[in-house]
Short mmCIF file of C-alpha atoms in Angstrom, two decimals:
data_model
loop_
_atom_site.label_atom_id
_atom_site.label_comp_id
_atom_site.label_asym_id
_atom_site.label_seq_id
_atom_site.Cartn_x
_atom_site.Cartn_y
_atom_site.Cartn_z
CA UNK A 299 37.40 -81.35 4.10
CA UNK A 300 34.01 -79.53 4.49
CA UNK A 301 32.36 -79.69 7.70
CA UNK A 302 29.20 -81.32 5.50
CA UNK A 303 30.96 -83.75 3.94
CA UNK A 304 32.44 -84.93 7.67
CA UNK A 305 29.40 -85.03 8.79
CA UNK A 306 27.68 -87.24 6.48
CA UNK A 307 30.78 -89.42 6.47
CA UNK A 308 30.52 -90.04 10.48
CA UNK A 309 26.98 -90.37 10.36
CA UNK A 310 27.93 -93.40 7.35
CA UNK A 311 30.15 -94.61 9.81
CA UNK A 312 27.37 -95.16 11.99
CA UNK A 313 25.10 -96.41 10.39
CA UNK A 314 28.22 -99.37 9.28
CA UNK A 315 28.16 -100.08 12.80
CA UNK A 316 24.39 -99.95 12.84
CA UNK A 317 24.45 -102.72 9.92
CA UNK A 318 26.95 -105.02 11.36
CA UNK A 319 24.54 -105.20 14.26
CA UNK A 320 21.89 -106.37 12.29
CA UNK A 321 23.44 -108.72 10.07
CA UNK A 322 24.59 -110.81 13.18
CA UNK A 323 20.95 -110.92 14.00
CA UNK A 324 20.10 -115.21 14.20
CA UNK A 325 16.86 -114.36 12.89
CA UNK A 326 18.06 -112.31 9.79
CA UNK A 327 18.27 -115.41 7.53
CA UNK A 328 14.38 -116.11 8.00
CA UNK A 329 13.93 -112.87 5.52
CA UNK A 330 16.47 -113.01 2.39
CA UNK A 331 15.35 -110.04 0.56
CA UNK A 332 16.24 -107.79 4.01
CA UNK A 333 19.29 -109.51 4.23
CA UNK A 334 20.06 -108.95 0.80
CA UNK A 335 19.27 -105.66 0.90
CA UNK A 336 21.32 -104.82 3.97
CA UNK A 337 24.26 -106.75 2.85
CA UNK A 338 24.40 -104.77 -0.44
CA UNK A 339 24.20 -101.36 1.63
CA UNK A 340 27.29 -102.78 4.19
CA UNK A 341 29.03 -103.09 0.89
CA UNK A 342 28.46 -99.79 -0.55
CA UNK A 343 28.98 -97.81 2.84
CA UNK A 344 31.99 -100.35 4.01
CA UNK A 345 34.20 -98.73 1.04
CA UNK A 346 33.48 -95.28 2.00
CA UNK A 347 33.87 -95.64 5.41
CA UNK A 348 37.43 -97.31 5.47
CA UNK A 349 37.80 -94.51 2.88
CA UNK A 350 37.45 -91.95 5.33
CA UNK A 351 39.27 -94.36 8.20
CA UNK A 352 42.11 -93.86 5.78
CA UNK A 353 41.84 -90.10 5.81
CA UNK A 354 41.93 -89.71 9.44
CA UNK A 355 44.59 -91.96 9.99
CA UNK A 356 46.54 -89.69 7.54
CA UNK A 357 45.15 -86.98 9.53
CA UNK A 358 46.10 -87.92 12.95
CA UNK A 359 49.46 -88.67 11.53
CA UNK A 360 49.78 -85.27 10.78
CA UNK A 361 48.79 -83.64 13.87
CA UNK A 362 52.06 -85.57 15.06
CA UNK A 363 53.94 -84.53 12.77
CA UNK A 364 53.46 -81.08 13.54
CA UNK A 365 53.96 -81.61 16.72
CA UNK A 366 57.60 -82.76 16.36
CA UNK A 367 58.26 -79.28 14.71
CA UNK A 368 59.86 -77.81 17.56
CA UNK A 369 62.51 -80.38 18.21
CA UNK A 370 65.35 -79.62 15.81
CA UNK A 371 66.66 -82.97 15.82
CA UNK A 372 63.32 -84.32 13.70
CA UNK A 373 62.37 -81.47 12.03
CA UNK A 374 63.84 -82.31 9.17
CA UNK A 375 61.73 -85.59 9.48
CA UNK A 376 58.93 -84.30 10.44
CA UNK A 377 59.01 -81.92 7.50
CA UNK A 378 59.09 -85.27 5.11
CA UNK A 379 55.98 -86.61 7.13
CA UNK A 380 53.42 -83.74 6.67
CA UNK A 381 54.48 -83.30 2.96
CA UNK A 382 53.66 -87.04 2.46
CA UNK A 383 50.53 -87.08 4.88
CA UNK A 384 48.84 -83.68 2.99
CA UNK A 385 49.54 -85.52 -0.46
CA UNK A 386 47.62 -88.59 1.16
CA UNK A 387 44.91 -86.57 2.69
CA UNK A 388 44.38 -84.86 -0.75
CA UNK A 389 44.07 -87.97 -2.29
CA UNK A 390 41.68 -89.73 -0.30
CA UNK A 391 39.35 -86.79 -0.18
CA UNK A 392 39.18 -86.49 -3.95
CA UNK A 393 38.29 -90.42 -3.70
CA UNK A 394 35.53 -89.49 -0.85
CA UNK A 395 34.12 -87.22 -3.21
CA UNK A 396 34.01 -89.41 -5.88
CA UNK A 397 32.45 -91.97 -3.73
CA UNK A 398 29.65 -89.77 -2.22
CA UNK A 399 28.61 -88.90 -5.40
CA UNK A 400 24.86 -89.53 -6.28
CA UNK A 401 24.51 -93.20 -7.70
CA UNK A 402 21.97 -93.87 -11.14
CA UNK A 403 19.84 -96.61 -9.35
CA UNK A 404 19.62 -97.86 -13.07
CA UNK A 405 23.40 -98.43 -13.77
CA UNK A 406 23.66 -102.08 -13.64
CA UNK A 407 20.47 -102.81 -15.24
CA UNK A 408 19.72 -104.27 -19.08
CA UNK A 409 18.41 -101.80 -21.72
CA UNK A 410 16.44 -101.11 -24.73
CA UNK A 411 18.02 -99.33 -27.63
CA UNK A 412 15.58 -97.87 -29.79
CA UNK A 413 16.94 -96.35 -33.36
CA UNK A 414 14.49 -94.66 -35.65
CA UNK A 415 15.44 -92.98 -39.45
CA UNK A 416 14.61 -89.37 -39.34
CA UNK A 417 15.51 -86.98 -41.87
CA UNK A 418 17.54 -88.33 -44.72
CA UNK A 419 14.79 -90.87 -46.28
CA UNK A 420 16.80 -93.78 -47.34
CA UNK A 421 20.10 -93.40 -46.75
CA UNK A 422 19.04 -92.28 -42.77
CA UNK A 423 17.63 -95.44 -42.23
CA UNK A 424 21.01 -97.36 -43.93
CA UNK A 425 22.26 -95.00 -40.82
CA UNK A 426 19.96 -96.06 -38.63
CA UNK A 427 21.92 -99.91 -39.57
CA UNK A 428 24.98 -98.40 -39.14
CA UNK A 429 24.47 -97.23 -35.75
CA UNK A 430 22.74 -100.31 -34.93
CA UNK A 431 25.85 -102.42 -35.90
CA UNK A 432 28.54 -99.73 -33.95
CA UNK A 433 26.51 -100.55 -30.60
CA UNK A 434 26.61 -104.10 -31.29
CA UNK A 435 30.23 -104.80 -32.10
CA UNK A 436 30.49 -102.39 -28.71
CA UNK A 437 28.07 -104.90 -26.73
CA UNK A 438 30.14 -108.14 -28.42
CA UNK A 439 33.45 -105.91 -26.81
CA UNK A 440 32.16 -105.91 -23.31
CA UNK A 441 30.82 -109.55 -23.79
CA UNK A 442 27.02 -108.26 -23.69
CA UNK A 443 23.72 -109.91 -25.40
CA UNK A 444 21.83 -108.33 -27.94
CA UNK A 445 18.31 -109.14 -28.92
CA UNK A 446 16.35 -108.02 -31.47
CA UNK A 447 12.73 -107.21 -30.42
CA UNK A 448 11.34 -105.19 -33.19
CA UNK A 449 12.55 -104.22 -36.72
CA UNK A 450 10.73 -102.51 -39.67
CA UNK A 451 13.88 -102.92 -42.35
CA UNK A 452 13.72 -100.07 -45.26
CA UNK A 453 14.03 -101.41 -49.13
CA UNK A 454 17.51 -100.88 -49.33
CA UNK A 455 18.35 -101.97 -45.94
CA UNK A 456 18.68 -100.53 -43.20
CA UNK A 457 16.04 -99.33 -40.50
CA UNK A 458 13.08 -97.38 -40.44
CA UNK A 459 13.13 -98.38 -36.85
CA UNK A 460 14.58 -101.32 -34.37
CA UNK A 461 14.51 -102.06 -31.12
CA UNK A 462 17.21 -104.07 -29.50
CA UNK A 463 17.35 -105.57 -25.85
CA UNK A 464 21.20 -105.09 -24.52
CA UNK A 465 21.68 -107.06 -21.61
CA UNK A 466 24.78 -106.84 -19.53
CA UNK A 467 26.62 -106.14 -16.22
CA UNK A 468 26.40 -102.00 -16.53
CA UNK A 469 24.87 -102.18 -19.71
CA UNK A 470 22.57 -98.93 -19.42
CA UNK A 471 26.08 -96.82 -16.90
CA UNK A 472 28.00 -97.40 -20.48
CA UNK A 473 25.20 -96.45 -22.58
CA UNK A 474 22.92 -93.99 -21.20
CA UNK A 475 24.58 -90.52 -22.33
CA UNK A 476 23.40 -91.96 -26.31
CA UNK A 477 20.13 -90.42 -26.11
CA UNK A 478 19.85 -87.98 -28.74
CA UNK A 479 19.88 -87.00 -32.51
CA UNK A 480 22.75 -88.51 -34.22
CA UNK A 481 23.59 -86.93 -37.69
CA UNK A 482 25.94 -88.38 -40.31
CA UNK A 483 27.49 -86.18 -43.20
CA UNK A 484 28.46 -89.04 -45.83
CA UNK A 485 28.16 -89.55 -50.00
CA UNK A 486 24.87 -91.76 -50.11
CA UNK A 487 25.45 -94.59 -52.20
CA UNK A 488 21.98 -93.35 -53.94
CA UNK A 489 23.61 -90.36 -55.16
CA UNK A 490 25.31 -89.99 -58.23
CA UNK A 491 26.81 -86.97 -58.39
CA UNK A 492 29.14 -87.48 -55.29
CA UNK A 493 27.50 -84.78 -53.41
CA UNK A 494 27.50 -85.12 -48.96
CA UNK A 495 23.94 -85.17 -47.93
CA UNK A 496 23.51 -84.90 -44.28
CA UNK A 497 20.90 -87.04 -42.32
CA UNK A 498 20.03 -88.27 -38.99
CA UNK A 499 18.46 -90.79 -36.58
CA UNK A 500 17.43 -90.48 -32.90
CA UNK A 501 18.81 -93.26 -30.40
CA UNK A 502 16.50 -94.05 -26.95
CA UNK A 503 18.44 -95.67 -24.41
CA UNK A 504 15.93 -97.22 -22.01
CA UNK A 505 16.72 -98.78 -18.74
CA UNK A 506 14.77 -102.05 -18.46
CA UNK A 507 12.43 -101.91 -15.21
CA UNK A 508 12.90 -105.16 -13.08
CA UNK A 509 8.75 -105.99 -13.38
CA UNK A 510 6.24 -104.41 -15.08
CA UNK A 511 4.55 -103.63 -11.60
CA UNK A 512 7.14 -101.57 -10.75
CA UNK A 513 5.73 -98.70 -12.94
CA UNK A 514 2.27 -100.50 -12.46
CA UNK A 515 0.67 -101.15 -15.93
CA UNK A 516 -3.45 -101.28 -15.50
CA UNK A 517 -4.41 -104.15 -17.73
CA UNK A 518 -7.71 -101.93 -18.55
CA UNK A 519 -5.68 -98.97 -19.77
CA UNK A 520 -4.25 -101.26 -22.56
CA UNK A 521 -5.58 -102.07 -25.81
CA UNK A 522 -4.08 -105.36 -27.73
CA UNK A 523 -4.01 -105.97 -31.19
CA UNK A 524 -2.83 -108.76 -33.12
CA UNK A 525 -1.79 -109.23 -36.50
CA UNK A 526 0.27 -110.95 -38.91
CA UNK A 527 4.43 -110.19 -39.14
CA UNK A 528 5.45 -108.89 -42.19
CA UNK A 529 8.62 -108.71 -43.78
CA UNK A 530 11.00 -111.56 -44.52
CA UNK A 531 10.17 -114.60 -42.25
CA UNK A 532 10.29 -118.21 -44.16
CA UNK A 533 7.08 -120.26 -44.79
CA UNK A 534 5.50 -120.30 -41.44
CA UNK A 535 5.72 -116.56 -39.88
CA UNK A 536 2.88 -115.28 -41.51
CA UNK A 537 0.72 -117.69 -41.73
CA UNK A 538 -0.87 -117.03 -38.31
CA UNK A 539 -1.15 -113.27 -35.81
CA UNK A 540 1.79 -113.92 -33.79
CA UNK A 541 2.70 -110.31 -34.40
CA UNK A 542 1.34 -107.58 -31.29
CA UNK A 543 0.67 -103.96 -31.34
CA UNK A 544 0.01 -102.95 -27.45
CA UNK A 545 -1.20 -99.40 -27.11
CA UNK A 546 -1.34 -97.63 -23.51
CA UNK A 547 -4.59 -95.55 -23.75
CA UNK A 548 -2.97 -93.04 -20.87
CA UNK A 549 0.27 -91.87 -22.63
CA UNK A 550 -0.51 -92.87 -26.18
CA UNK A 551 2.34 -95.05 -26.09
CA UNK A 552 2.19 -97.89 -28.98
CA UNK A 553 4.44 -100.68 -28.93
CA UNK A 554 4.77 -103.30 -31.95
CA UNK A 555 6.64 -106.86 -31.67
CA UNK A 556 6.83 -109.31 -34.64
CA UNK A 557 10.32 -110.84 -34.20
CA UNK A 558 8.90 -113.93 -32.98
CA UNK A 559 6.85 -116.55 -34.06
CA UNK A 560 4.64 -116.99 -30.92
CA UNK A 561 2.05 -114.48 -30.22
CA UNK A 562 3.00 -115.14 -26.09
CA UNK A 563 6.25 -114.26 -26.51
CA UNK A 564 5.74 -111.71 -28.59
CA UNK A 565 3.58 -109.89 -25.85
CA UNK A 566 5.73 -110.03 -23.33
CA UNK A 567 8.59 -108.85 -24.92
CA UNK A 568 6.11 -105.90 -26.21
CA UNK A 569 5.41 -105.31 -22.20
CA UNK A 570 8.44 -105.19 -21.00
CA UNK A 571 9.23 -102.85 -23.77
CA UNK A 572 6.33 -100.90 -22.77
CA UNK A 573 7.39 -101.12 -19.31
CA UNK A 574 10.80 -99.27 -20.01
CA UNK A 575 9.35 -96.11 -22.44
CA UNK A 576 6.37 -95.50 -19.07
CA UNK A 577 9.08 -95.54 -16.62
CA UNK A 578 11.61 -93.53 -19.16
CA UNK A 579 8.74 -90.94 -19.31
CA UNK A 580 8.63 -90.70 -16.00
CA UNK A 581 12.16 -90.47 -15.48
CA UNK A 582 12.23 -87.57 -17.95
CA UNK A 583 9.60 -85.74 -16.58
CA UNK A 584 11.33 -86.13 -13.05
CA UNK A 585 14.69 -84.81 -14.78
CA UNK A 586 12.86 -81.78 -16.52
CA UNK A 587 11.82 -80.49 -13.23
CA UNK A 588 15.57 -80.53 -11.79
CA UNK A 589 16.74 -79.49 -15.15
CA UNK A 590 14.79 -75.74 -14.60
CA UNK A 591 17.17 -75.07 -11.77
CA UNK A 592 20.27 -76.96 -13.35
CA UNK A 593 21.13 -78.45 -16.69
CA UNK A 594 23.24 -81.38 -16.56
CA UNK A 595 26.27 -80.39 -18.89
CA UNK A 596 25.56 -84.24 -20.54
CA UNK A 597 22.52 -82.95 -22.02
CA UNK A 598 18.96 -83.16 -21.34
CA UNK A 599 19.15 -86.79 -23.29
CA UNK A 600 15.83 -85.67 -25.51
CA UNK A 601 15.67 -87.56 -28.62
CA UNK A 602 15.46 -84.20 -30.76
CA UNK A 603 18.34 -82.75 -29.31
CA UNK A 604 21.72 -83.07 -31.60
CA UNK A 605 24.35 -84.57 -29.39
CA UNK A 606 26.69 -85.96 -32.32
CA UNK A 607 28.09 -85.73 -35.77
CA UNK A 608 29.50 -88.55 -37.58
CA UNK A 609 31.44 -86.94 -40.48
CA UNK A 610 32.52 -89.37 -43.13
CA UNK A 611 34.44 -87.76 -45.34
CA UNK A 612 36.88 -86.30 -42.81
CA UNK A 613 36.69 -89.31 -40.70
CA UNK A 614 35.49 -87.73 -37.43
CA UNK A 615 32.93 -87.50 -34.51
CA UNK A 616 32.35 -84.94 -32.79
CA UNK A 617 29.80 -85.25 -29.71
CA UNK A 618 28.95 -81.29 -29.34
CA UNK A 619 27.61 -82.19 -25.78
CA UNK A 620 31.38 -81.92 -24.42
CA UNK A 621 33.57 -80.59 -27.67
CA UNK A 622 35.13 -83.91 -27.98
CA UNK A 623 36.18 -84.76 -31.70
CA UNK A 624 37.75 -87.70 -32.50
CA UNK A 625 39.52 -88.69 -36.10
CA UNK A 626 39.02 -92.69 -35.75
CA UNK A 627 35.66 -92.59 -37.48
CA UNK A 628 35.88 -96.30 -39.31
CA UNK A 629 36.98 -97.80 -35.50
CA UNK A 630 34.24 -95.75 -33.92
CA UNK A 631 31.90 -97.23 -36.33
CA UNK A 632 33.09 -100.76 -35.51
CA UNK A 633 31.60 -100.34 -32.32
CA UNK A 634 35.33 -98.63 -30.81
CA UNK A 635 33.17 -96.19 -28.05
CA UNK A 636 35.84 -96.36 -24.73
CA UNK A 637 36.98 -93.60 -25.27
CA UNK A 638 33.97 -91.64 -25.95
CA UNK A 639 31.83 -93.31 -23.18
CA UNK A 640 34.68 -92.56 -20.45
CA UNK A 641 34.72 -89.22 -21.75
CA UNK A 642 31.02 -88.63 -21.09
CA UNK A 643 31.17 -90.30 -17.89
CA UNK A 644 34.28 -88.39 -16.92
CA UNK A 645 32.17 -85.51 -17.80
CA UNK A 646 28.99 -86.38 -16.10
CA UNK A 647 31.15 -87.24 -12.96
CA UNK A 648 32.63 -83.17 -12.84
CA UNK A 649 29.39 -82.26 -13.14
CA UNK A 650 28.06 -84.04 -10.33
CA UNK A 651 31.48 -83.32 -8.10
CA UNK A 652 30.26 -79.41 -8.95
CA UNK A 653 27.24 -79.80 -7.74
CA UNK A 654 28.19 -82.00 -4.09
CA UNK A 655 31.01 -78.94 -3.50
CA UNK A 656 28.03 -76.33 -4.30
CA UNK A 657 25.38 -77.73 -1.98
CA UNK A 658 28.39 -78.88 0.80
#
């Protein structure tokens, strides 16, 4: 183990120690967000640290070990114990490392998927549908929510563009490497002469932010228009504005919302849309400056950038981020992603290991 990595895991230890003391505090329970916030950080650090009282345990065990060496009666023995205490020193260090690892403060949070046609006219916004369905046979899989917040549907079906709320326990860990240009090689059912066209969408995986003052929204910097839905919606949707377009004068950013018939809800679903693309701008712009000294081998996640193919005819995906093709293209399609999402995450995790050995 690195003399680095040691050192950050005695100075964990610690601050365990530190924690416990505080938590027996009688006056603790006066202030529930501190003690919710240092029970949550016991619980992180308690893990790692009986982690690494595992490894030293293994390690004392095999300064003993050694040390019976000389006496010919237990070497034999004693040969047995330091194979078995190395193998359990290796093993908990690769789970230290693991466990060190940089956390995404957005894991467990909801999202917003955002899916908008791009080249391909009609038959990339029947795509657009068809990814839309894939992620939402995968969020009926893990027992997620879906909501539909905005949706401008194309004549033959399909989306120009929609905008889905996934909420979930790890909703955005599972689905935050989809960012990107997906493109789909397929026989439109427009075409006649049984020719492939190739087209494409662009998915936006947004982590929701917990309140819109978190990214702190000036009320004067907005601009609020209202307007009547359009589209299918019975006898009563468009008869009054309910629908609302907020713009944010200082990024440009417009969000619609139509999908429901009151004009309140309606805005604060467009918020707390608006809410997620601000702070996912930020994000981005945060990433870009670590990205000019290292590129994440995931991919910068911008929505021009090609990540995937879905190829029809041959039945296969191939996600050029990490060279992974798979031939199960009708279960991918039916929302079937495991495999590819612990892939990516497998992937972003050596990545990130890379990194902790380079800068230990």
């Amino acid at each position: 183990m690195k003399p680095s990595i040691r050192d950050k895991l005695e100075q964990l230890t610690g601050r365990l120690t530190e924690l416990e003391h505080l938590l027996g505090e009688p006056d603790l329970a006066r202030d529930m967000d501190n003690y919710r916030k240092l029970t949550r950080e016991h619980a992180e650090i308690g893990s790692v640290v009986a982690l690494y009282a595992d490894y030293r345990k293994a390690e004392t065990e095999l300064a003993d070990a050694q040390g019976m060496l000389s006496d010919p009666d237990m070497k034999t023995l004693a040969e047995d114990e330091i194979t078995r205490c190395r193998a359990a020193m290796e093993r908990v260090a690769d789970e230290l490392q693991k466990a060190l690892l940089p956390r995404d403060p957005n894991d467990e949070r909801n999202l917003f998927l955002e899916i908008r046609a791009g080249t391909g006219g009609d038959e990339s916004a029947l795509f657009a549908g068809d990814l839309l369905r894939m992620y939402c046979r995968y969020a009926e899989r893990q027992r997620w929510q879906v909501e539909i917040i905005s949706a401008n549907e194309s004549e033959l079906g399909g989306y120009r563009e929609v905008i889905a709320r996934v909420l979930g326990n790890g909703a955005y860990s599972k689905l935050k490497f989809e960012s990107g240009g997906h493109r789909v090689q397929r026989v439109p059912v427009t075409e006649a002469q049984g020719r492939i066209h190739t087209s494409a969408c662009t998915v936006a995986v947004l982590p929701e932010a917990d309140e819109q003052a978190e990214i702190e929204i000036n009320p004067a910097e907005l601009r609020i228009d209202t307007f009547r839905a359009s589209g299918a919606g019975g006898q009563h949707i468009n008869k009054t504005d309910s629908a609302v377009r907020i713009t944010h004068l200082p990024t440009g950013i417009v969000v619609e919302c139509q999908d429901d018939r009151s004009q309140h809800r309606n805005k604060a679903q467009a918020l707390a849309v608006l809410a997620a693309r601000i702070k996912d701008k930020q994000t981005r712009e945060q990433q870009a400056q670590i990205a000019s000294t290292r590129k994440s081998l995931i991919g910068s996640g911008d929505r021009s950038e090609r990540i995937r193919t879905y190829n029809f005819p041959q039945g296969r995906m191939t996600d050029h981020r990490i060279n992974l093709t798979l031939y199960k293209l009708d279960a991918i399609m039916d929302g079937d992603l495991e495999e590819l999402v612990g892939a990516l995450t497998a992937e972003h995790q050596a990545e990130l290991l890379a990194a902790l050995s380079e800068s230990a």
